Amino acid sequence: MDLRRAEEFFEHLSNIVDHPLYDDSARVNLSATLALSSMQFAAAVRVLCAEGLILGANTALRSQFEALVRCVWVIHRATDPQVEKLSADLNPETQQASKNIPQVNEMLAELKKIPQLTNLLISLNEFKESSWLPLNSFVHSGIHAIHWTKNKAPPQLIDQIFRISNGLTLLAFQNIGILTGRQGIQSEIISVSARYSSCLPKYRENI
């Protein structure tokens, strides 16, 4: 698990996407905010992996994935009222109003209707199919949480979680790149990513 390389990787990506968003609409700003939320959860995953805290790392990983899916859903499928609810200042009324926002399964189902998202959906659905049940077990103190409380997680498993989280972070950076509207930015991101394979998922990793 190469934390130094991962931080270097994300610094490079941050520099690539450091441009204004293509417009100042509530929808675009909300999608960008959610991408940053996903990155914040990812930063927590890295810290927790470094400390060998597998329960916290997996819980943060689940939240990272949900924020990533929501940032894509917001830009492509959310209605104007849904964007308004999620963009509102936090208070008891707006908290209650946002309770009916779609969850992961519904968002992924809606995103399947968009042909240009086919490749992204492959990655998101692979993650969900392989990891969602164990991640829920961690969040809800199920058998995975109990097992890894009683037993020390092997370094290979920690490294796997670390790499998976980094892969999702790459997708969040790609979403930010799209929101800048700059041509060629995805090619730059892919070019940099090729130099950091030691930080990214191996083929079809499962938790």
Short mmCIF file of N, CA, C and O in Angstrom, two decimals, residues 69-200:
data_model
loop_
_atom_site.label_atom_id
_atom_site.label_comp_id
_atom_site.label_asym_id
_atom_site.label_seq_id
_atom_site.Cartn_x
_atom_site.Cartn_y
_atom_site.Cartn_z
N VAL A 69 -21.81 7.85 -7.11
CA VAL A 69 -23.01 7.56 -7.91
C VAL A 69 -23.94 8.77 -7.93
O VAL A 69 -24.46 9.15 -8.98
N ARG A 70 -24.10 9.42 -6.79
CA ARG A 70 -25.01 10.55 -6.73
C ARG A 70 -24.49 11.73 -7.56
O ARG A 70 -25.28 12.45 -8.19
N CYS A 71 -23.18 11.93 -7.60
CA CYS A 71 -22.66 13.07 -8.37
C CYS A 71 -22.92 12.86 -9.86
O CYS A 71 -23.17 13.83 -10.59
N VAL A 72 -22.88 11.60 -10.32
CA VAL A 72 -23.19 11.31 -11.73
C VAL A 72 -24.69 11.42 -11.97
O VAL A 72 -25.14 11.99 -12.97
N TRP A 73 -25.48 10.87 -11.06
CA TRP A 73 -26.94 10.92 -11.19
C TRP A 73 -27.45 12.35 -11.22
O TRP A 73 -28.35 12.69 -12.00
N VAL A 74 -26.89 13.21 -10.39
CA VAL A 74 -27.34 14.60 -10.32
C VAL A 74 -27.20 15.29 -11.67
O VAL A 74 -28.11 16.00 -12.12
N ILE A 75 -26.09 15.08 -12.34
CA ILE A 75 -25.87 15.80 -13.59
C ILE A 75 -26.70 15.23 -14.74
O ILE A 75 -27.06 15.94 -15.68
N HIS A 76 -27.08 13.95 -14.65
CA HIS A 76 -27.76 13.31 -15.78
C HIS A 76 -29.24 13.04 -15.58
O HIS A 76 -30.00 13.06 -16.55
N ARG A 77 -29.66 12.75 -14.33
CA ARG A 77 -31.02 12.25 -14.15
C ARG A 77 -31.85 12.96 -13.09
O ARG A 77 -33.08 12.81 -13.07
N ALA A 78 -31.24 13.68 -12.18
CA ALA A 78 -32.01 14.33 -11.12
C ALA A 78 -32.96 15.38 -11.70
O ALA A 78 -32.62 16.08 -12.66
N THR A 79 -34.14 15.50 -11.12
CA THR A 79 -35.08 16.54 -11.53
C THR A 79 -34.65 17.86 -10.89
O THR A 79 -33.87 17.89 -9.94
N ASP A 80 -35.19 18.95 -11.41
CA ASP A 80 -34.88 20.25 -10.83
C ASP A 80 -35.28 20.33 -9.35
O ASP A 80 -34.52 20.85 -8.53
N PRO A 81 -36.46 19.82 -8.96
CA PRO A 81 -36.81 19.84 -7.53
C PRO A 81 -35.85 19.02 -6.68
O PRO A 81 -35.55 19.40 -5.54
N GLN A 82 -35.35 17.90 -7.19
CA GLN A 82 -34.39 17.10 -6.44
C GLN A 82 -33.07 17.85 -6.27
O GLN A 82 -32.47 17.83 -5.18
N VAL A 83 -32.64 18.51 -7.32
CA VAL A 83 -31.42 19.34 -7.22
C VAL A 83 -31.62 20.44 -6.20
O VAL A 83 -30.73 20.71 -5.37
N GLU A 84 -32.77 21.05 -6.22
CA GLU A 84 -33.07 22.12 -5.27
C GLU A 84 -33.05 21.61 -3.83
O GLU A 84 -32.49 22.26 -2.94
N LYS A 85 -33.64 20.45 -3.59
CA LYS A 85 -33.67 19.88 -2.24
C LYS A 85 -32.26 19.60 -1.73
O LYS A 85 -31.92 19.90 -0.57
N LEU A 86 -31.41 19.02 -2.59
CA LEU A 86 -30.07 18.66 -2.15
C LEU A 86 -29.15 19.87 -2.04
O LEU A 86 -28.14 19.82 -1.33
N SER A 87 -29.48 20.95 -2.73
CA SER A 87 -28.64 22.15 -2.71
C SER A 87 -29.03 23.12 -1.60
O SER A 87 -28.33 24.10 -1.36
N ALA A 88 -30.15 22.86 -0.93
CA ALA A 88 -30.67 23.80 0.08
C ALA A 88 -29.76 23.84 1.30
O ALA A 88 -29.02 22.89 1.60
N ASP A 89 -29.81 24.96 2.02
CA ASP A 89 -29.10 25.05 3.29
C ASP A 89 -29.68 24.04 4.27
O ASP A 89 -30.89 23.77 4.27
N LEU A 90 -28.83 23.51 5.12
CA LEU A 90 -29.26 22.46 6.05
C LEU A 90 -30.03 23.05 7.23
O LEU A 90 -29.55 23.93 7.94
N ASN A 91 -31.23 22.54 7.43
CA ASN A 91 -32.04 22.86 8.62
C ASN A 91 -33.04 21.71 8.78
O ASN A 91 -33.12 20.82 7.92
N PRO A 92 -33.81 21.66 9.85
CA PRO A 92 -34.72 20.52 10.04
C PRO A 92 -35.71 20.33 8.89
O PRO A 92 -36.03 19.19 8.52
N GLU A 93 -36.18 21.43 8.29
CA GLU A 93 -37.16 21.31 7.21
C GLU A 93 -36.51 20.72 5.94
O GLU A 93 -37.08 19.84 5.30
N THR A 94 -35.34 21.23 5.58
CA THR A 94 -34.70 20.73 4.36
C THR A 94 -34.19 19.30 4.56
O THR A 94 -34.15 18.51 3.63
N GLN A 95 -33.81 18.96 5.78
CA GLN A 95 -33.40 17.58 6.07
C GLN A 95 -34.56 16.63 5.84
O GLN A 95 -34.40 15.57 5.23
N GLN A 96 -35.74 17.01 6.31
CA GLN A 96 -36.93 16.18 6.11
C GLN A 96 -37.30 16.10 4.63
O GLN A 96 -37.67 15.03 4.13
N ALA A 97 -37.19 17.21 3.92
CA ALA A 97 -37.59 17.26 2.52
C ALA A 97 -36.71 16.39 1.63
O ALA A 97 -37.16 15.92 0.58
N SER A 98 -35.46 16.18 2.05
CA SER A 98 -34.53 15.42 1.22
C SER A 98 -34.58 13.92 1.47
O SER A 98 -33.83 13.15 0.86
N LYS A 99 -35.47 13.46 2.34
CA LYS A 99 -35.51 12.04 2.71
C LYS A 99 -35.93 11.13 1.57
O LYS A 99 -35.60 9.95 1.56
N ASN A 100 -36.65 11.64 0.59
CA ASN A 100 -37.16 10.81 -0.49
C ASN A 100 -36.27 10.82 -1.74
O ASN A 100 -36.70 10.37 -2.80
N ILE A 101 -35.05 11.33 -1.60
CA ILE A 101 -34.13 11.31 -2.72
C ILE A 101 -33.74 9.86 -3.03
O ILE A 101 -33.50 9.07 -2.11
N PRO A 102 -33.68 9.45 -4.31
CA PRO A 102 -33.36 8.06 -4.66
C PRO A 102 -32.05 7.57 -4.04
O PRO A 102 -31.09 8.34 -3.89
N GLN A 103 -32.02 6.28 -3.70
CA GLN A 103 -30.82 5.65 -3.18
C GLN A 103 -30.08 4.94 -4.32
O GLN A 103 -30.47 5.02 -5.48
N VAL A 104 -29.01 4.24 -3.97
CA VAL A 104 -28.07 3.74 -4.98
C VAL A 104 -28.75 2.89 -6.06
O VAL A 104 -28.52 3.11 -7.25
N ASN A 105 -29.54 1.91 -5.67
CA ASN A 105 -30.14 1.02 -6.66
C ASN A 105 -30.98 1.78 -7.69
O ASN A 105 -30.90 1.53 -8.90
N GLU A 106 -31.78 2.71 -7.20
CA GLU A 106 -32.64 3.48 -8.10
C GLU A 106 -31.81 4.41 -8.99
O GLU A 106 -32.11 4.56 -10.19
N MET A 107 -30.79 5.02 -8.43
CA MET A 107 -29.94 5.90 -9.24
C MET A 107 -29.24 5.12 -10.34
O MET A 107 -29.19 5.56 -11.50
N LEU A 108 -28.68 3.97 -10.01
CA LEU A 108 -28.01 3.15 -11.03
C LEU A 108 -28.98 2.71 -12.11
O LEU A 108 -28.63 2.69 -13.30
N ALA A 109 -30.19 2.35 -11.73
CA ALA A 109 -31.20 1.95 -12.70
C ALA A 109 -31.52 3.09 -13.66
O ALA A 109 -31.67 2.89 -14.87
N GLU A 110 -31.59 4.31 -13.15
CA GLU A 110 -31.87 5.47 -14.00
C GLU A 110 -30.69 5.77 -14.92
O GLU A 110 -30.87 6.15 -16.08
N LEU A 111 -29.48 5.60 -14.41
CA LEU A 111 -28.29 5.89 -15.21
C LEU A 111 -28.11 4.90 -16.36
O LEU A 111 -27.50 5.22 -17.38
N LYS A 112 -28.67 3.69 -16.22
CA LYS A 112 -28.59 2.70 -17.28
C LYS A 112 -29.29 3.16 -18.55
O LYS A 112 -29.03 2.65 -19.64
N LYS A 113 -30.17 4.13 -18.43
CA LYS A 113 -30.93 4.61 -19.58
C LYS A 113 -30.13 5.56 -20.46
O LYS A 113 -30.62 6.01 -21.50
N ILE A 114 -28.90 5.88 -20.05
CA ILE A 114 -28.08 6.87 -20.77
C ILE A 114 -26.95 6.15 -21.49
O ILE A 114 -26.00 5.68 -20.86
N PRO A 115 -27.03 6.01 -22.83
CA PRO A 115 -26.06 5.21 -23.58
C PRO A 115 -24.60 5.65 -23.37
O PRO A 115 -23.71 4.79 -23.31
N GLN A 116 -24.34 6.95 -23.26
CA GLN A 116 -22.96 7.41 -23.15
C GLN A 116 -22.31 7.06 -21.81
O GLN A 116 -21.10 7.25 -21.65
N LEU A 117 -23.11 6.54 -20.88
CA LEU A 117 -22.55 6.16 -19.57
C LEU A 117 -22.28 4.66 -19.47
O LEU A 117 -21.97 4.16 -18.39
N THR A 118 -22.35 3.95 -20.58
CA THR A 118 -22.23 2.49 -20.55
C THR A 118 -20.94 2.04 -19.88
O THR A 118 -20.94 1.16 -19.00
N ASN A 119 -19.81 2.61 -20.28
CA ASN A 119 -18.52 2.18 -19.71
C ASN A 119 -18.43 2.49 -18.23
O ASN A 119 -17.94 1.66 -17.44
N LEU A 120 -18.89 3.66 -17.83
CA LEU A 120 -18.88 4.01 -16.41
C LEU A 120 -19.77 3.07 -15.63
O LEU A 120 -19.40 2.61 -14.53
N LEU A 121 -20.95 2.75 -16.18
CA LEU A 121 -21.88 1.86 -15.48
C LEU A 121 -21.30 0.47 -15.28
O LEU A 121 -21.61 -0.20 -14.28
N ILE A 122 -20.47 0.01 -16.21
CA ILE A 122 -19.81 -1.29 -16.03
C ILE A 122 -18.98 -1.26 -14.75
O ILE A 122 -19.05 -2.18 -13.92
N SER A 123 -18.20 -0.20 -14.57
CA SER A 123 -17.35 -0.09 -13.38
C SER A 123 -18.19 0.03 -12.10
O SER A 123 -17.91 -0.65 -11.10
N LEU A 124 -19.21 0.87 -12.14
CA LEU A 124 -20.03 1.08 -10.95
C LEU A 124 -20.80 -0.19 -10.58
O LEU A 124 -20.88 -0.55 -9.39
N ASN A 125 -21.34 -0.88 -11.57
CA ASN A 125 -22.10 -2.09 -11.28
C ASN A 125 -21.20 -3.25 -10.84
O ASN A 125 -21.60 -4.05 -10.00
N GLU A 126 -20.00 -3.33 -11.39
CA GLU A 126 -19.06 -4.36 -10.93
C GLU A 126 -18.73 -4.16 -9.45
O GLU A 126 -18.68 -5.11 -8.68
N PHE A 127 -18.50 -2.90 -9.08
CA PHE A 127 -18.22 -2.62 -7.67
C PHE A 127 -19.41 -3.01 -6.81
O PHE A 127 -19.26 -3.70 -5.79
N LYS A 128 -20.60 -2.61 -7.22
CA LYS A 128 -21.77 -2.88 -6.40
C LYS A 128 -22.04 -4.37 -6.28
O LYS A 128 -22.33 -4.88 -5.19
N GLU A 129 -21.93 -5.09 -7.39
CA GLU A 129 -22.22 -6.52 -7.36
C GLU A 129 -21.24 -7.29 -6.49
O GLU A 129 -21.61 -8.25 -5.81
N SER A 130 -19.98 -6.86 -6.48
CA SER A 130 -18.96 -7.61 -5.74
C SER A 130 -18.82 -7.15 -4.29
O SER A 130 -18.40 -7.93 -3.44
N SER A 131 -19.19 -5.91 -4.00
CA SER A 131 -18.82 -5.33 -2.71
C SER A 131 -19.97 -4.86 -1.84
O SER A 131 -19.78 -4.65 -0.64
N TRP A 132 -21.15 -4.70 -2.39
CA TRP A 132 -22.22 -4.03 -1.66
C TRP A 132 -22.66 -4.79 -0.41
O TRP A 132 -22.83 -4.21 0.65
N LEU A 133 -22.84 -6.10 -0.53
CA LEU A 133 -23.29 -6.88 0.64
C LEU A 133 -22.28 -6.84 1.78
O LEU A 133 -22.65 -6.57 2.93
N PRO A 134 -20.99 -7.09 1.53
CA PRO A 134 -20.05 -6.98 2.64
C PRO A 134 -19.94 -5.57 3.21
O PRO A 134 -19.80 -5.40 4.42
N LEU A 135 -20.03 -4.56 2.35
CA LEU A 135 -19.96 -3.18 2.86
C LEU A 135 -21.16 -2.88 3.76
O LEU A 135 -21.01 -2.23 4.80
N ASN A 136 -22.34 -3.34 3.37
CA ASN A 136 -23.51 -3.17 4.24
C ASN A 136 -23.31 -3.88 5.57
O ASN A 136 -23.75 -3.41 6.63
N SER A 137 -22.67 -5.04 5.52
CA SER A 137 -22.39 -5.80 6.74
C SER A 137 -21.49 -4.99 7.67
O SER A 137 -21.70 -4.97 8.89
N PHE A 138 -20.50 -4.32 7.10
CA PHE A 138 -19.64 -3.46 7.92
C PHE A 138 -20.44 -2.31 8.53
O PHE A 138 -20.33 -2.01 9.72
N VAL A 139 -21.25 -1.65 7.70
CA VAL A 139 -22.00 -0.48 8.17
C VAL A 139 -22.98 -0.86 9.28
O VAL A 139 -23.16 -0.11 10.25
N HIS A 140 -23.60 -2.03 9.16
CA HIS A 140 -24.65 -2.43 10.09
C HIS A 140 -24.16 -3.43 11.14
O HIS A 140 -24.97 -4.10 11.79
N SER A 141 -22.83 -3.50 11.31
CA SER A 141 -22.24 -4.40 12.32
C SER A 141 -22.68 -5.84 12.15
O SER A 141 -23.03 -6.53 13.11
N GLY A 142 -22.64 -6.30 10.90
CA GLY A 142 -22.97 -7.69 10.59
C GLY A 142 -21.76 -8.59 10.71
O GLY A 142 -20.76 -8.25 11.37
N ILE A 143 -21.82 -9.74 10.03
CA ILE A 143 -20.79 -10.76 10.23
C ILE A 143 -19.40 -10.30 9.79
O ILE A 143 -18.40 -10.69 10.39
N HIS A 144 -19.32 -9.46 8.75
CA HIS A 144 -18.01 -8.97 8.32
C HIS A 144 -17.38 -8.09 9.40
O HIS A 144 -16.19 -8.23 9.70
N ALA A 145 -18.17 -7.23 9.98
CA ALA A 145 -17.64 -6.37 11.05
C ALA A 145 -17.22 -7.20 12.25
O ALA A 145 -16.16 -6.96 12.86
N ILE A 146 -18.03 -8.18 12.59
CA ILE A 146 -17.71 -9.03 13.75
C ILE A 146 -16.43 -9.83 13.50
O ILE A 146 -15.53 -9.89 14.35
N HIS A 147 -16.34 -10.42 12.31
CA HIS A 147 -15.16 -11.24 11.98
C HIS A 147 -13.87 -10.43 12.06
O HIS A 147 -12.88 -10.87 12.65
N TRP A 148 -13.90 -9.21 11.46
CA TRP A 148 -12.66 -8.43 11.41
C TRP A 148 -12.42 -7.63 12.67
O TRP A 148 -11.37 -6.99 12.82
N THR A 149 -13.37 -7.66 13.60
CA THR A 149 -13.08 -7.15 14.95
C THR A 149 -12.30 -8.21 15.74
O THR A 149 -11.37 -7.89 16.48
N LYS A 150 -12.66 -9.46 15.53
CA LYS A 150 -12.00 -10.56 16.25
C LYS A 150 -10.65 -10.94 15.63
O LYS A 150 -9.78 -11.48 16.31
N ASN A 151 -10.49 -10.67 14.34
CA ASN A 151 -9.30 -11.12 13.62
C ASN A 151 -8.59 -9.94 12.96
O ASN A 151 -9.24 -9.04 12.42
N LYS A 152 -7.29 -9.97 12.97
CA LYS A 152 -6.49 -8.91 12.34
C LYS A 152 -6.58 -9.03 10.83
O LYS A 152 -6.37 -10.12 10.27
N ALA A 153 -6.90 -7.95 10.17
CA ALA A 153 -6.99 -7.97 8.71
C ALA A 153 -5.61 -8.13 8.09
O ALA A 153 -4.66 -7.45 8.48
N PRO A 154 -5.47 -9.04 7.11
CA PRO A 154 -4.16 -9.21 6.46
C PRO A 154 -3.81 -8.00 5.60
O PRO A 154 -4.70 -7.31 5.09
N PRO A 155 -2.52 -7.74 5.42
CA PRO A 155 -2.10 -6.58 4.61
C PRO A 155 -2.68 -6.60 3.20
O PRO A 155 -2.98 -5.55 2.63
N GLN A 156 -2.86 -7.82 2.62
CA GLN A 156 -3.39 -7.89 1.26
C GLN A 156 -4.81 -7.33 1.18
O GLN A 156 -5.18 -6.69 0.19
N LEU A 157 -5.61 -7.56 2.22
CA LEU A 157 -6.98 -7.06 2.22
C LEU A 157 -7.00 -5.54 2.38
O LEU A 157 -7.78 -4.84 1.71
N ILE A 158 -6.15 -5.02 3.24
CA ILE A 158 -6.05 -3.57 3.41
C ILE A 158 -5.63 -2.92 2.10
O ILE A 158 -6.18 -1.90 1.67
N ASP A 159 -4.65 -3.54 1.42
CA ASP A 159 -4.18 -2.99 0.14
C ASP A 159 -5.30 -3.03 -0.89
O ASP A 159 -5.44 -2.11 -1.71
N GLN A 160 -6.11 -4.07 -0.87
CA GLN A 160 -7.23 -4.20 -1.81
C GLN A 160 -8.23 -3.07 -1.62
O GLN A 160 -8.67 -2.44 -2.60
N ILE A 161 -8.61 -2.80 -0.38
CA ILE A 161 -9.55 -1.72 -0.07
C ILE A 161 -8.97 -0.38 -0.52
O ILE A 161 -9.65 0.46 -1.12
N PHE A 162 -7.69 -0.18 -0.23
CA PHE A 162 -6.97 1.04 -0.61
C PHE A 162 -7.04 1.25 -2.12
O PHE A 162 -7.36 2.33 -2.61
N ARG A 163 -6.75 0.20 -2.88
CA ARG A 163 -6.74 0.31 -4.34
C ARG A 163 -8.15 0.57 -4.90
O ARG A 163 -8.32 1.38 -5.82
N ILE A 164 -9.13 -0.15 -4.36
CA ILE A 164 -10.50 0.04 -4.83
C ILE A 164 -10.95 1.48 -4.60
O ILE A 164 -11.55 2.12 -5.48
N SER A 165 -10.67 2.00 -3.42
CA SER A 165 -11.03 3.38 -3.11
C SER A 165 -10.34 4.35 -4.07
O SER A 165 -10.95 5.31 -4.56
N ASN A 166 -9.08 4.10 -4.37
CA ASN A 166 -8.35 4.96 -5.30
C ASN A 166 -8.97 4.91 -6.70
O ASN A 166 -9.02 5.92 -7.41
N GLY A 167 -9.45 3.73 -7.10
CA GLY A 167 -10.10 3.62 -8.40
C GLY A 167 -11.38 4.44 -8.46
O GLY A 167 -11.66 5.10 -9.47
N LEU A 168 -12.15 4.42 -7.38
CA LEU A 168 -13.36 5.25 -7.33
C LEU A 168 -13.01 6.73 -7.32
O LEU A 168 -13.72 7.56 -7.91
N THR A 169 -11.91 7.07 -6.67
CA THR A 169 -11.48 8.47 -6.64
C THR A 169 -11.12 8.94 -8.04
O THR A 169 -11.42 10.08 -8.43
N LEU A 170 -10.48 8.08 -8.81
CA LEU A 170 -10.17 8.41 -10.20
C LEU A 170 -11.45 8.74 -10.97
O LEU A 170 -11.50 9.71 -11.74
N LEU A 171 -12.52 7.97 -10.76
CA LEU A 171 -13.80 8.24 -11.43
C LEU A 171 -14.36 9.59 -11.00
O LEU A 171 -14.95 10.31 -11.81
N ALA A 172 -14.19 9.95 -9.73
CA ALA A 172 -14.66 11.25 -9.25
C ALA A 172 -13.90 12.39 -9.93
O ALA A 172 -14.49 13.41 -10.31
N PHE A 173 -12.60 12.21 -10.09
CA PHE A 173 -11.81 13.23 -10.81
C PHE A 173 -12.25 13.33 -12.27
O PHE A 173 -12.30 14.43 -12.83
N GLN A 174 -12.57 12.19 -12.87
CA GLN A 174 -13.05 12.24 -14.25
C GLN A 174 -14.36 13.00 -14.35
O GLN A 174 -14.59 13.72 -15.32
N ASN A 175 -15.22 12.85 -13.35
CA ASN A 175 -16.48 13.60 -13.36
C ASN A 175 -16.21 15.10 -13.24
O ASN A 175 -16.82 15.91 -13.95
N ILE A 176 -15.28 15.48 -12.36
CA ILE A 176 -14.92 16.90 -12.26
C ILE A 176 -14.38 17.38 -13.60
O ILE A 176 -14.70 18.50 -14.05
N GLY A 177 -13.56 16.55 -14.25
CA GLY A 177 -13.03 16.94 -15.55
C GLY A 177 -14.13 17.21 -16.55
O GLY A 177 -14.08 18.20 -17.30
N ILE A 178 -15.16 16.36 -16.56
CA ILE A 178 -16.31 16.58 -17.45
C ILE A 178 -16.98 17.91 -17.13
O ILE A 178 -17.38 18.66 -18.04
N LEU A 179 -17.10 18.22 -15.85
CA LEU A 179 -17.80 19.44 -15.44
C LEU A 179 -17.03 20.71 -15.77
O LEU A 179 -17.60 21.80 -15.74
N THR A 180 -15.74 20.59 -16.10
CA THR A 180 -15.00 21.78 -16.55
C THR A 180 -15.32 22.10 -18.01
O THR A 180 -15.12 23.22 -18.46
N GLY A 181 -15.79 21.08 -18.76
CA GLY A 181 -16.09 21.30 -20.17
C GLY A 181 -14.87 21.45 -21.05
O GLY A 181 -15.01 21.79 -22.23
N ARG A 182 -13.69 21.17 -20.54
CA ARG A 182 -12.46 21.37 -21.32
C ARG A 182 -12.17 20.13 -22.16
O ARG A 182 -12.14 19.01 -21.67
N GLN A 183 -11.96 20.34 -23.47
CA GLN A 183 -11.63 19.23 -24.36
C GLN A 183 -10.24 18.69 -24.03
O GLN A 183 -9.33 19.43 -23.69
N GLY A 184 -10.09 17.37 -24.13
CA GLY A 184 -8.79 16.75 -23.93
C GLY A 184 -8.45 16.44 -22.49
O GLY A 184 -7.44 15.79 -22.22
N ILE A 185 -9.29 16.88 -21.55
CA ILE A 185 -8.94 16.71 -20.14
C ILE A 185 -8.98 15.23 -19.72
O ILE A 185 -8.18 14.79 -18.89
N GLN A 186 -9.89 14.44 -20.31
CA GLN A 186 -9.95 13.02 -19.97
C GLN A 186 -8.70 12.29 -20.45
O GLN A 186 -8.20 11.39 -19.77
N SER A 187 -8.17 12.69 -21.58
CA SER A 187 -6.93 12.08 -22.08
C SER A 187 -5.77 12.38 -21.13
O SER A 187 -4.92 11.52 -20.88
N GLU A 188 -5.75 13.60 -20.59
CA GLU A 188 -4.71 13.94 -19.61
C GLU A 188 -4.84 13.08 -18.36
O GLU A 188 -3.84 12.59 -17.81
N ILE A 189 -6.06 12.90 -17.89
CA ILE A 189 -6.29 12.10 -16.68
C ILE A 189 -5.86 10.66 -16.91
O ILE A 189 -5.18 10.05 -16.07
N ILE A 190 -6.24 10.09 -18.05
CA ILE A 190 -5.88 8.70 -18.36
C ILE A 190 -4.37 8.54 -18.49
O ILE A 190 -3.78 7.56 -18.02
N SER A 191 -3.71 9.54 -19.11
CA SER A 191 -2.26 9.49 -19.27
C SER A 191 -1.55 9.46 -17.92
O SER A 191 -0.62 8.67 -17.71
N VAL A 192 -1.99 10.30 -17.00
CA VAL A 192 -1.38 10.32 -15.67
C VAL A 192 -1.68 9.01 -14.93
O VAL A 192 -0.80 8.44 -14.27
N SER A 193 -2.90 8.51 -15.06
CA SER A 193 -3.30 7.30 -14.35
C SER A 193 -2.44 6.10 -14.72
O SER A 193 -2.18 5.22 -13.88
N ALA A 194 -2.00 6.06 -15.97
CA ALA A 194 -1.19 4.93 -16.43
C ALA A 194 0.12 4.81 -15.66
O ALA A 194 0.71 3.72 -15.60
N ARG A 195 0.56 5.90 -15.05
CA ARG A 195 1.82 5.88 -14.30
C ARG A 195 1.64 5.45 -12.85
O ARG A 195 2.62 5.35 -12.11
N TYR A 196 0.39 5.22 -12.44
CA TYR A 196 0.14 4.93 -11.02
C TYR A 196 -0.64 3.61 -10.84
O TYR A 196 -1.47 3.50 -9.96
N SER A 197 -0.31 2.63 -11.64
CA SER A 197 -1.02 1.35 -11.54
C SER A 197 -0.82 0.68 -10.18
O SER A 197 -1.66 -0.11 -9.74
N SER A 198 0.28 1.00 -9.49
CA SER A 198 0.53 0.39 -8.18
C SER A 198 -0.46 0.86 -7.12
O SER A 198 -0.56 0.25 -6.05
N CYS A 199 -1.21 1.92 -7.43
CA CYS A 199 -2.20 2.46 -6.49
C CYS A 199 -3.63 2.11 -6.88
O CYS A 199 -4.55 2.38 -6.11
N LEU A 200 -3.81 1.51 -8.04
CA LEU A 200 -5.15 1.32 -8.58
C LEU A 200 -5.56 -0.16 -8.54
O LEU A 200 -4.70 -1.04 -8.38
#
